[in-house]
XYZ file of C-alpha atoms in Angstrom:
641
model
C -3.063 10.149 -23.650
C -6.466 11.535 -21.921
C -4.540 14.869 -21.551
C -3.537 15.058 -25.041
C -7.218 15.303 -25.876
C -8.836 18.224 -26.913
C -10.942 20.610 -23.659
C -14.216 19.825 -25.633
C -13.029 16.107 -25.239
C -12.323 16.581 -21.781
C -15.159 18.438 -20.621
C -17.706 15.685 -22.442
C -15.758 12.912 -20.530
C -15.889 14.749 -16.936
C -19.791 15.520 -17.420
C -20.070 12.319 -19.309
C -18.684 10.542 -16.191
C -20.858 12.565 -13.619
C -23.942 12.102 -15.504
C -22.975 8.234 -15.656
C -22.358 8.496 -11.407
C -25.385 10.536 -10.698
C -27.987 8.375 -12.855
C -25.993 5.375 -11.685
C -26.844 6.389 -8.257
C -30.620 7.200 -8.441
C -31.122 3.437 -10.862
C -29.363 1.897 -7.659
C -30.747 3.456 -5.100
C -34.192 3.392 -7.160
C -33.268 -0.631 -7.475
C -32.557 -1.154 -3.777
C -35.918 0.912 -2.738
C -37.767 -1.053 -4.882
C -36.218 -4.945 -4.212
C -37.330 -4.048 -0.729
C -40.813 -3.074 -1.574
C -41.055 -6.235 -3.866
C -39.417 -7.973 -1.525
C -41.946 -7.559 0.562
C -44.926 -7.983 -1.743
C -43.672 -11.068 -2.825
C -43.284 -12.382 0.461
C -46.903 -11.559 1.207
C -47.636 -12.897 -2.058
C -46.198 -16.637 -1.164
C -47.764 -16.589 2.119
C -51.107 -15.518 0.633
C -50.741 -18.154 -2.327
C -49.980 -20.453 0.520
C -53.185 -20.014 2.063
C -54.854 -19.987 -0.216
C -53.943 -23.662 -1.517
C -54.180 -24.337 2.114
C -57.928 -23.214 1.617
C -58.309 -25.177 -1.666
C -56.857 -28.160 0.393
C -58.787 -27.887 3.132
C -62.001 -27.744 0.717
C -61.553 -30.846 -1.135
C -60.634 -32.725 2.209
C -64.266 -31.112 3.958
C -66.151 -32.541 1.041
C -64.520 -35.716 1.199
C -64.782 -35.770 5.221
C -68.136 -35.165 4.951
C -69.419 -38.510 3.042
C -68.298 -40.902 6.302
C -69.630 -38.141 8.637
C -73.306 -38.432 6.752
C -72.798 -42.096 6.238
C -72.268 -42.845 10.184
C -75.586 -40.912 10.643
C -77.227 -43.224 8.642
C -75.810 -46.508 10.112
C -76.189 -45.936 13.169
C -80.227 -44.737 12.957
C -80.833 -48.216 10.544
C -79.338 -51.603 9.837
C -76.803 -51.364 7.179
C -77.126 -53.602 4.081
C -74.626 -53.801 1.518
C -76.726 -54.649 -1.148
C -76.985 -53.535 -4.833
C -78.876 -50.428 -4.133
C -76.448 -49.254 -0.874
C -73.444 -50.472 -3.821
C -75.147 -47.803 -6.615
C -75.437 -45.258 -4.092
C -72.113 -45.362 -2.959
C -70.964 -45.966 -6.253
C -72.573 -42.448 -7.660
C -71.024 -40.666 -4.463
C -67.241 -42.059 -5.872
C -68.272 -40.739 -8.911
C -69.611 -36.924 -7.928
C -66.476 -36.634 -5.653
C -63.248 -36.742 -8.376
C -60.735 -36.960 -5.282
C -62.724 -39.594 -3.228
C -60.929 -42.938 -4.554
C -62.949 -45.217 -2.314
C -65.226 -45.581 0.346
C -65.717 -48.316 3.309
C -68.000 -49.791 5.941
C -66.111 -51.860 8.465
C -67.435 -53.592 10.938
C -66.288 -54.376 14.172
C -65.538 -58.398 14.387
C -68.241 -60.309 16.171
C -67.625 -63.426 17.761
C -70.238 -65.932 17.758
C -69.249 -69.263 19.520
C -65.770 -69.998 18.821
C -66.147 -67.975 15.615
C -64.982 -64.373 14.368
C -66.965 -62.816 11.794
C -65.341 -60.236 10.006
C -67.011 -57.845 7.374
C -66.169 -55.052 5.522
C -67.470 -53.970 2.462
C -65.191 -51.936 -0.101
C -65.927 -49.717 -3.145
C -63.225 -48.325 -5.093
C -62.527 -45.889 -8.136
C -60.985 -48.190 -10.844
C -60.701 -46.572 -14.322
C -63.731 -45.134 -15.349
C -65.933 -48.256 -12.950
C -66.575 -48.013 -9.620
C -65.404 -52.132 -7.917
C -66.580 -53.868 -5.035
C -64.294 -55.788 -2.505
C -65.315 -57.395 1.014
C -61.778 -56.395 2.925
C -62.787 -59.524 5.064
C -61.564 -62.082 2.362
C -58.351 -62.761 1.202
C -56.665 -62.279 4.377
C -56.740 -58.744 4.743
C -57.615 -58.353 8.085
C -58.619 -54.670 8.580
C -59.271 -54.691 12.150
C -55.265 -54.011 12.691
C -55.011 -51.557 10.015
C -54.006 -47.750 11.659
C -57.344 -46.638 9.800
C -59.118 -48.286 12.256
C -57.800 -48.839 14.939
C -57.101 -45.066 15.508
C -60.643 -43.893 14.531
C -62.038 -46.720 17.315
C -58.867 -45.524 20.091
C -60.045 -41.781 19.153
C -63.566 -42.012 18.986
C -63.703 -39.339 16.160
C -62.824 -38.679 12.746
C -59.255 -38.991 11.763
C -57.017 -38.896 9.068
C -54.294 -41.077 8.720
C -50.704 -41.700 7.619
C -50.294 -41.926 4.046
C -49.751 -45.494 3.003
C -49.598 -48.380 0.162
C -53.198 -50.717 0.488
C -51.836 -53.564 -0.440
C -54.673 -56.073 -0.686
C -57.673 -53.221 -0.642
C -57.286 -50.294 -3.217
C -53.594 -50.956 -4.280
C -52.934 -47.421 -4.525
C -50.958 -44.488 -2.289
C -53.635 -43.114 -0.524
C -54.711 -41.909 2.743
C -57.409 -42.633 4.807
C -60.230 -40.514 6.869
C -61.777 -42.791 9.366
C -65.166 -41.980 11.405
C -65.932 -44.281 14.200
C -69.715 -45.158 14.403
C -71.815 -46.907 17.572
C -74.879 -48.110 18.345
C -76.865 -47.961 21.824
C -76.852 -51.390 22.876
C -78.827 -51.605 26.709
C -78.422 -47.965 27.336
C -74.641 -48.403 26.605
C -72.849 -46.720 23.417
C -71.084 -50.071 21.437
C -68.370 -49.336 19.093
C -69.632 -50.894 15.983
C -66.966 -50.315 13.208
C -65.966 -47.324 11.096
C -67.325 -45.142 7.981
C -64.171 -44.230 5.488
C -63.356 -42.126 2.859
C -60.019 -43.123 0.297
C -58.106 -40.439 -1.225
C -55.658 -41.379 -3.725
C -52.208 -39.860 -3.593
C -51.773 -39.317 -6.858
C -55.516 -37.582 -7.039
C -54.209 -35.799 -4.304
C -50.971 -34.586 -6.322
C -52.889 -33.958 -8.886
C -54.741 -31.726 -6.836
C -51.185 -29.918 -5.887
C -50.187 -29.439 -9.692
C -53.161 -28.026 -10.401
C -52.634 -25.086 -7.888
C -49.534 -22.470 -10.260
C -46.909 -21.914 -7.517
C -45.128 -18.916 -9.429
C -43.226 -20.420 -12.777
C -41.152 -23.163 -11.606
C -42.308 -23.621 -8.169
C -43.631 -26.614 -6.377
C -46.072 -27.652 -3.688
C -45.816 -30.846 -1.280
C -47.407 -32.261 1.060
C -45.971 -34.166 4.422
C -47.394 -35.625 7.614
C -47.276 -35.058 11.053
C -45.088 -37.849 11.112
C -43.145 -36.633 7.964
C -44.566 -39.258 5.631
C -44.465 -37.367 2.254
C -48.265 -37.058 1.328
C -47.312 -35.425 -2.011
C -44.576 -34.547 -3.981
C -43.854 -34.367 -7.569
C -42.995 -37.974 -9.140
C -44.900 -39.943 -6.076
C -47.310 -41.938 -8.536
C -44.683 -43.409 -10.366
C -45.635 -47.214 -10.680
C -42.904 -49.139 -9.205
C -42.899 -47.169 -6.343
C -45.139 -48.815 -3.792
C -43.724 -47.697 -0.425
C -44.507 -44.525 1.557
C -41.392 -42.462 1.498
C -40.391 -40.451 4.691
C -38.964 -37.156 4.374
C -35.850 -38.268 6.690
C -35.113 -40.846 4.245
C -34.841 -38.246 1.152
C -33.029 -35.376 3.029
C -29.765 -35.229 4.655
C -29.099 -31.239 5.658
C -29.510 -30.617 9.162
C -31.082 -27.057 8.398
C -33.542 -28.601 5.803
C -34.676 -30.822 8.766
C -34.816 -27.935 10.721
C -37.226 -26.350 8.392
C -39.532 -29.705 8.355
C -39.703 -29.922 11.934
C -41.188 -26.944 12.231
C -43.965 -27.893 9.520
C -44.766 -31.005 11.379
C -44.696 -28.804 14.390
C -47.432 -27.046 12.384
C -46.084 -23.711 11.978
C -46.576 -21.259 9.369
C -43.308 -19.279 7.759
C -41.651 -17.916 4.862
C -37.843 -18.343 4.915
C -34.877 -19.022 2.529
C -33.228 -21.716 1.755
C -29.846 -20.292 0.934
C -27.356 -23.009 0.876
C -29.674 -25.383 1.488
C -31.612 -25.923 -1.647
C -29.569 -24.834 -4.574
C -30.481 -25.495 -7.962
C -28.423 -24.179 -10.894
C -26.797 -22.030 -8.494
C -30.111 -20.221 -7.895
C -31.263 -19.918 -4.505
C -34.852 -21.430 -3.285
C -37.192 -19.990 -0.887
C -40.233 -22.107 1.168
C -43.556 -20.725 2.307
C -45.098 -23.613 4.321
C -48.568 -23.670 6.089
C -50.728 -26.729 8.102
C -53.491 -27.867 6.725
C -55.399 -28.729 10.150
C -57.637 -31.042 9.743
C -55.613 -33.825 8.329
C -52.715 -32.361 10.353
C -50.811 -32.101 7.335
C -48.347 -29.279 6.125
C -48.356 -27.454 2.448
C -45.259 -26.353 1.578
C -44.193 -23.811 -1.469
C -40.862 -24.351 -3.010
C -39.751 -21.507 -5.337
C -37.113 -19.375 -6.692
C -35.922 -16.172 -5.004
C -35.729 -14.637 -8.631
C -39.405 -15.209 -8.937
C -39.653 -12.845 -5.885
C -38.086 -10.260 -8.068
C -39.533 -11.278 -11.056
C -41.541 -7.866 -11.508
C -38.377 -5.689 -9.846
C -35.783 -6.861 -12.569
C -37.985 -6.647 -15.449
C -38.674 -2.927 -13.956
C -35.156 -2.298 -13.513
C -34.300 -3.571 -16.815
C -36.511 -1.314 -18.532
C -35.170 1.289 -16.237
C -31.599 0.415 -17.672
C -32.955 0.901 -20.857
C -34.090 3.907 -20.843
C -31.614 5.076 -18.202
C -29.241 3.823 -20.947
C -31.138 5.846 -24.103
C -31.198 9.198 -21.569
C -27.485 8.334 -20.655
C -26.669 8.358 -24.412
C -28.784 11.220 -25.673
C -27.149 13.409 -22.710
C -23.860 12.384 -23.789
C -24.497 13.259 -27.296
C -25.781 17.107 -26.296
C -23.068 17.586 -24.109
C -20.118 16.458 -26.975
C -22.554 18.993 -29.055
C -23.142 21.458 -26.509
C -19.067 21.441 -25.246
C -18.242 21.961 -29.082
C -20.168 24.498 -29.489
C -18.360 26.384 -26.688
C -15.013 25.146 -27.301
C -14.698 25.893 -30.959
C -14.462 29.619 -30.572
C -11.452 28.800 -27.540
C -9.970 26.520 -30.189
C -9.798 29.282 -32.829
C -8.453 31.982 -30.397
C -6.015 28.999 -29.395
C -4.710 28.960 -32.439
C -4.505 32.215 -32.904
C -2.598 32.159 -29.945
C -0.113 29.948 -31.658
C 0.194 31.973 -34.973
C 0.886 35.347 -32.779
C 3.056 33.337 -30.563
C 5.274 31.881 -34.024
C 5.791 35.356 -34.635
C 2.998 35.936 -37.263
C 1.816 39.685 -35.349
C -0.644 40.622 -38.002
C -2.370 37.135 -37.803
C -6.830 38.156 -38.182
C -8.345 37.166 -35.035
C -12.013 36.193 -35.856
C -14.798 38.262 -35.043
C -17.976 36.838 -33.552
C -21.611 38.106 -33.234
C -22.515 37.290 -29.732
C -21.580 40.307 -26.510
C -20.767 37.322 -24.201
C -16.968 35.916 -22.596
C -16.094 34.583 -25.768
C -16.228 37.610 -27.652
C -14.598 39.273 -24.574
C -11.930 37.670 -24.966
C -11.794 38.018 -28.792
C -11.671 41.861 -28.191
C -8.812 40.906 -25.489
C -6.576 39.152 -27.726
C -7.331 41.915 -30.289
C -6.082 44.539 -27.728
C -3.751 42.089 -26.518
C -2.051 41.998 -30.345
C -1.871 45.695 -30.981
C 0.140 45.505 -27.510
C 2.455 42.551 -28.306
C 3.359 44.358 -31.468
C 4.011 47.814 -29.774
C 6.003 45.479 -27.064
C 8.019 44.091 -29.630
C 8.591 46.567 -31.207
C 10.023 48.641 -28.521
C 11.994 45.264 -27.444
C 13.736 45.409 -30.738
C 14.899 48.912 -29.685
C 15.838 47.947 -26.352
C 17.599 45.199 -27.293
C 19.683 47.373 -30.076
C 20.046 50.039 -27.340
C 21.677 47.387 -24.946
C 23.493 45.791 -27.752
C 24.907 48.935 -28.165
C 25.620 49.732 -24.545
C 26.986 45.981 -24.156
C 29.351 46.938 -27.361
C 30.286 49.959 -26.010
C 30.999 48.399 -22.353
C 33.181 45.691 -23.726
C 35.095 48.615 -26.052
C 35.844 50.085 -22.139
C 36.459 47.012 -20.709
C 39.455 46.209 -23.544
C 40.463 49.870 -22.794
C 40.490 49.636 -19.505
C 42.695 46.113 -19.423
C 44.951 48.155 -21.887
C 45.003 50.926 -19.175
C 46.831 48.551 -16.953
C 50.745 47.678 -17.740
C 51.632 44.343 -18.998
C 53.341 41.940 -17.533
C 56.683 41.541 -17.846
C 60.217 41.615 -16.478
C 60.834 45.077 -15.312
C 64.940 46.816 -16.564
C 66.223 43.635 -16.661
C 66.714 39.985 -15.107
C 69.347 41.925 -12.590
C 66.371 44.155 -11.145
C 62.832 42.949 -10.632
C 60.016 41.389 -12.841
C 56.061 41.404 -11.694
C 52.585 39.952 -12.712
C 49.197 41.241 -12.590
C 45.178 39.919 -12.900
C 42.721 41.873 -12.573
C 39.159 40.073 -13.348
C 35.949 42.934 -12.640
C 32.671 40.997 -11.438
C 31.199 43.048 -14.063
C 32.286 43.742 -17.970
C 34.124 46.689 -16.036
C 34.892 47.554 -12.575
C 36.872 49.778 -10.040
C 40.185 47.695 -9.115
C 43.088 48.746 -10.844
C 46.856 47.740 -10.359
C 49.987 49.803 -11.688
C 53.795 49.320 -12.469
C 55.777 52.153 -13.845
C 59.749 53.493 -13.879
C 60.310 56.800 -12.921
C 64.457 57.663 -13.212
C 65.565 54.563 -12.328
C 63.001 54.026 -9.376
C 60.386 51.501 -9.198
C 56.304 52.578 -8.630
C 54.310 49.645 -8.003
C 50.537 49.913 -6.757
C 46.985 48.269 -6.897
C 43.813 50.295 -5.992
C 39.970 49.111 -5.063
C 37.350 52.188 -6.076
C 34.041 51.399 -3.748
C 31.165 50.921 -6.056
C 31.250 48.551 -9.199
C 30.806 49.028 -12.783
C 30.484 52.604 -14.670
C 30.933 54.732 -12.103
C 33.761 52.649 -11.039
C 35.462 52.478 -13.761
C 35.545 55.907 -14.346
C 36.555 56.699 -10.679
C 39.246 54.444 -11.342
C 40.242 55.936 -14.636
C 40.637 59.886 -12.810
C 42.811 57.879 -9.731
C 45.193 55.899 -12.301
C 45.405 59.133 -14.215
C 46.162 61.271 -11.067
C 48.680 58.935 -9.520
C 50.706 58.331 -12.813
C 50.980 62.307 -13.403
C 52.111 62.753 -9.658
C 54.646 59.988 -9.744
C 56.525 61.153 -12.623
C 58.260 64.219 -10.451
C 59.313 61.222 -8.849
C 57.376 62.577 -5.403
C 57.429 60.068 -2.085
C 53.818 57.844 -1.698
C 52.911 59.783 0.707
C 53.408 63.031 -0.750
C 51.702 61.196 -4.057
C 48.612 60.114 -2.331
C 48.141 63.258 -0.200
C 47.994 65.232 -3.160
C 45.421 62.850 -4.936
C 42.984 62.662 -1.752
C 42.822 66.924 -2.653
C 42.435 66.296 -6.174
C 39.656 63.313 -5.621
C 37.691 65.239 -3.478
C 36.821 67.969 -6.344
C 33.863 67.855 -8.033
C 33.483 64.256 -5.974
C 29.467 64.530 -5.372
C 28.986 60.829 -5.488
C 31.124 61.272 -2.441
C 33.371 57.874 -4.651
C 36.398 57.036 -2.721
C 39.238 54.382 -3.217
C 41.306 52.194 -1.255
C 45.359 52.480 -2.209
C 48.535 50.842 -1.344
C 51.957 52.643 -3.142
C 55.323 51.942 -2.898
C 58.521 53.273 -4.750
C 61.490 50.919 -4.736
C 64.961 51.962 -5.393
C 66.761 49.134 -7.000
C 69.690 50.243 -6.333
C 69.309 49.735 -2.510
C 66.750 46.804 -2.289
C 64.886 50.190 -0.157
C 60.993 50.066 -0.559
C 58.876 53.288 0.442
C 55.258 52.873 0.735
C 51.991 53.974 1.764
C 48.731 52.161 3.129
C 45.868 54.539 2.568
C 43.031 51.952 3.887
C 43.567 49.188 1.500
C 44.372 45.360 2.189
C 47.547 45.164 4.006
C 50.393 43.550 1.834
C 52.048 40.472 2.509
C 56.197 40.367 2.192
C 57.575 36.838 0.981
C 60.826 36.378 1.929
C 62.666 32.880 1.154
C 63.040 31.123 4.062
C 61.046 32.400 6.080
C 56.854 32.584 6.484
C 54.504 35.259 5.082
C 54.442 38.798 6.783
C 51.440 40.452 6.576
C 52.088 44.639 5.791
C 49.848 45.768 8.655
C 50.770 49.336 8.712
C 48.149 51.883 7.657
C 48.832 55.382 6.837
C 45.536 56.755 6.466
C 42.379 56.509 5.130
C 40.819 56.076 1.443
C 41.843 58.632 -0.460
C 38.641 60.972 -1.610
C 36.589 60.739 1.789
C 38.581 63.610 3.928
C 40.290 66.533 1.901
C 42.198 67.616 4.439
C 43.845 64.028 5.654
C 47.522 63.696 5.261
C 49.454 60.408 4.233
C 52.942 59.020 6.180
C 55.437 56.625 4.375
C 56.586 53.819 6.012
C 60.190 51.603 5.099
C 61.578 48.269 4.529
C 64.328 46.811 2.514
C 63.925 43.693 0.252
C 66.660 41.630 -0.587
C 66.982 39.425 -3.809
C 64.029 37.217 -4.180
C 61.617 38.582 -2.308
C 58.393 39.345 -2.937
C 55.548 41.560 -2.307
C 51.678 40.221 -2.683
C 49.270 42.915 -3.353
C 45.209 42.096 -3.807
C 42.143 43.570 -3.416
C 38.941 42.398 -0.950
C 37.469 40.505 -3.480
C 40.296 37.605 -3.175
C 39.803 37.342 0.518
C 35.844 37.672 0.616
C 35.031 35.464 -1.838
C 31.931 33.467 -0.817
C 31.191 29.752 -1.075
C 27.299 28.329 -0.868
C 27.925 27.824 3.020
C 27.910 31.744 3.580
C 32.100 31.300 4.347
C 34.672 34.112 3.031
C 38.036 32.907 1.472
C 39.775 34.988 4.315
C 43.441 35.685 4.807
C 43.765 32.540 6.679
C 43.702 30.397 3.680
C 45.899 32.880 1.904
C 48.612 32.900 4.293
C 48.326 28.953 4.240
C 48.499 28.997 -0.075
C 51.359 31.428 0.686
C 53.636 29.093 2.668
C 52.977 26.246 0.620
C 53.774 28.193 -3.016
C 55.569 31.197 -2.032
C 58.500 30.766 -3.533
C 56.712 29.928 -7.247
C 57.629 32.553 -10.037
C 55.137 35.041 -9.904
C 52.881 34.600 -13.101
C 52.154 30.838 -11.455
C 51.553 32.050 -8.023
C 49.051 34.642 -8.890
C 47.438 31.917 -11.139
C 47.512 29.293 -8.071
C 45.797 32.254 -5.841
C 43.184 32.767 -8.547
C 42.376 28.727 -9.066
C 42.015 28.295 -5.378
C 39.625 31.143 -4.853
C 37.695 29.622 -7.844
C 37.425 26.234 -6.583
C 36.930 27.701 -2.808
C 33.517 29.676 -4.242
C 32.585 26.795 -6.684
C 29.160 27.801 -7.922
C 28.498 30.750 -6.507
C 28.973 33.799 -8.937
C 31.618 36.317 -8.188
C 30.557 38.563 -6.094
C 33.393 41.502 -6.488
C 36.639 42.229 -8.781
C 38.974 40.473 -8.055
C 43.201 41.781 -8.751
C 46.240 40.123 -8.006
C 49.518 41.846 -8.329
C 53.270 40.055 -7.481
C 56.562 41.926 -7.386
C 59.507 40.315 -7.591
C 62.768 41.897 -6.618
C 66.071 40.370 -8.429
């Protein structure tokens, strides 16, 4: 169908198509070059964003660090005393500080007889009021709580796990812990521990507050991978800490956690790992040292290429508005160009219908198209002349064809029919003679001359006109000699003389003669160079006529012709042919040969001869199949009766 369509057609679609490759190319490559370069921008965007809530992190948790730090200064220079003032100060720190939930001064237990005294005073964030609590009532019993008994093991500041405080603040939090001690005899006594409360769910607050791209996340975990934050963690039934082993079950996740609690800092993918909406998820995770925490960033990898594909799509767009605008002046630009070809086409067609005087349009520019134009002008005026001297041609070979067939028909009428010769008591013959051409040079002959029988068959060298003619002077020659009823020999002698006259061509022709008496059954003859005869007598096999008595009669003026004898008996027969039975060809380069003569010969020999002569012929035909005749071809049969 594609090449049923017009060249302009054609030519838009194969620079349509390269266009479409070429730009296709550059957006790609353009695309690839600048994935990477976003790529990479993006990646040193997260870790940068990551840092920087790392920062912000690690700024709320130094102001919140710093109230125990300041308040173990002060208790351990003075007696503490919880009173209402020390509860209004403490109460207006909770309240300057929007992440610090609550704040404690425990004291170590001190034992006093068989008595523990235990106290611990407790303010905590609690709506919009700041509440007091003495974590020494109720059961509580802080000394065993991580927050501080790892602050008095450490002997410094320390954050700890994240955990539910049941029976203090009742809230997620975690804890920072300072140790404080007093100089007791020249000897540093623990005395209890400063601390500082910060809600989880301040603390997530904290994390939501920080944009991690569009749909990103940021959490928080543990050394010990307690989750610290994470999106959801202040719903209210949920009252436990939750572990990160208990919410994830891929081994590469893990992987990926252990190495934040290891406190390393990376950027890698998630692919396979965390899938969402088919959509793959990237992490940028960072420690937050102090509390010996870990931030990570969850995010989607399309937010990497956020700014890439909203380049490339404007790219395609106007990639796409170039692609179509070039396409449009190229269909213009190839019709433009291809019109003028079209009209010339078509004259092309008119000219070629036969319509010679068809106008050819003119056009105004000097370039190929006009060249052409003047071509097919030039190329008209020829094609008329041309046909008009093929009309004469063909009228002059017409002619010649008409007047080759006229000498064909009387050259066939040259030759004597076939028939039975004086009688069924004497002889009777039958003779084919088929020229390669219209007309040729092979000629056979039959003729009573007082009661004596000529018979002979003649091959001129050289095929049609001159041939024929040739042939025409020997037939004449031979018939006018016979008639004094002269021997072959003497017959033939006399026509080499005559041949050789006015013979410039230097034409020859091959000739076999005989005169039968019928009388006598005696056969005179004379071989002068032509294919030697074959005798058929019944009973016995084929006998090939090898005697020559000279050669072709026209070469050699002065040659002289012998006769040679034989005498036939009733029922035999004498074969003669020309070369072009036995050197017929066959599309394997093979001649018919007088092999497979013979061999037809002693299989149909004794068939009249009118259907032996047509039995040679079919076999020669069906022995050269396809291949076109390459010489005359003349079969003539004598029967003696």
């Amino acid at each position: 169908m594609f090449k049923n369509r017009g060249l302009a057609f054609r030519i838009s679609v194969y620079l349509f198509t390269a266009v479409f490759l070429i730009l296709f190319a550059l957006l790609y490559y353009n695309y690839i070059i600048s994935r990477n370069l976003a790529l990479s921008d993006a990646k040193s965007d997260a870790r940068n964003l990551t840092s920087l809530s790392v920062a912000r992190i690690m700024s709320v948790l130094d102001d919140v660090e710093e109230i125990p730090r300041n308040t173990v200064s002060v208790v351990e220079n003075r007696d503490m005393v919880m009173g209402s003032e020390t509860g209004r100060v403490v109460g207006d720190m909770i309240n300057k500080h929007p992440y610090l939930y609550g704040m404690s001064i425990a004291f170590a237990p001190t034992i006093a007889g068989a008595d523990t005294f235990y106290h611990a005073p407790y303010f905590f964030r609690s709506g919009d009021s700041v509440l007091f609590k003495d974590l020494a009532d109720g059961g509580y019993r802080y000394a065993v709580k991580p927050w501080f008994t790892i602050a008095r093991d450490s002997g410094h500041g320390v954050w700890s796990e994240p955990y539910y405080d049941e029976g203090g603040g009742e809230v997620l939090m975690a804890t920072y812990s300072v140790p404080f001690y007093r100089n007791i005899e020249g000897e540093k006594v623990f005395q209890g521990v400063v601390t500082a409360d910060i809600s989880l769910t301040g603390l997530q607050s904290l994390i939501q507050g920080i944009q991690f791209y569009e749909s990103g996340f940021g959490f928080l975990i543990s050394s010990a991978g307690n989750i610290v934050t994470w999106p959801g963690i202040d719903s209210l039934d949920d009252q436990r800490v939750h572990n990160i082993y208990d919410e994830v079950r891929s081994p590469e996740m893990i992987a990926v956690l252990e190495r934040m609690m290891a406190g390393e800092t990376g950027l890698i993918p998630l692919r396979g790992i965390a899938r969402e909406n088919n959509r793959e998820r990237w992490i940028s995770f960072e420690q937050v040292p102090s509390a010996n925490w870990s931030l990570g960033i969850l995010f989607h990898e399309r937010e990497l290429y956020a700014g890439i594909h909203s380049l490339y799509a404007r790219l395609v767009g106007i990639g796409l508005a170039g692609f179509i605008i070039i396409g449009i002046m190229i269909f213009v630009i190839s019709r433009r160009f291809v019109k003028p070809i079209e009209k010339l086409a078509h004259v092309t067609r008119r000219i070629g219908a036969g319509e010679f005087e068809f106008e050819i349009p003119a056009f105004r520019s000097r370039g190929e198209i006009a060249q052409l134009a003047n071509s097919f002008s030039i190329m008209q005026v020829e094609l008329k002349e041309y046909v008009r001297n093929l009309r004469d041609e063909t009228a002059r070979v017409e002619k010649m064809e008409s007047e080759l067939q006229i000498a064909a028909n009387i050259q066939q009428q040259m030759l004597p029919v076939s028939r039975r010769a004086l009688g069924v008591d004497h002889a009777d013959y039958y003779g084919i003679l088929r020229p390669a051409r219209q007309i040729g040079g092979d000629f056979y002959d039959f003729q009573d001359v007082d009661g004596h029988l000529y018979m002979a068959i003649g091959d001129v060298a050289g095929k049609g006109v001159p041939a024929a003619l040739f042939m025409s002077k020997t037939l004449t020659l031979m018939r006018a000699k016979a008639a004094s009823g002269k021997s072959p020999s003497q017959i033939v002698t006399e026509m080499n003389r005559d041949l050789d006259q006015y013979n410039e061509q230097s034409m020859f022709v091959t000739l076999f003669l005989g005169k039968l008496d019928p009388a006598t059954g005696e056969l005179i003859y004379t071989n002068a160079g032509h294919n030697p005869p074959f005798l058929l007598r019944k009973g016995s096999a084929p006998e090939l006529l090898k005697a020559v008595h000279g050669i072709p009669p026209g070469s050699m003026p002065q040659e002289s012709y012998g006769n040679d004898r034989l005498h036939m008996k009733a029922g035999d027969k004498i074969l003669l042919y020309t070369d072009g039975v036995t050197e017929a060809g066959n599309a394997g380069n093979e001649l018919f040969g007088s092999e497979r003569l013979e061999a037809l010969l002693e299989r149909d020999g004794n068939s009249e001869p009118e259907a032996l002569a047509n039995a040679i012929l079919a076999e020669v035909d069906a022995f050269a199949g396809s291949v076109e005749q390459a010489d005359d071809i003349t079969i003539f049969i004598f029967e003696y009766h």
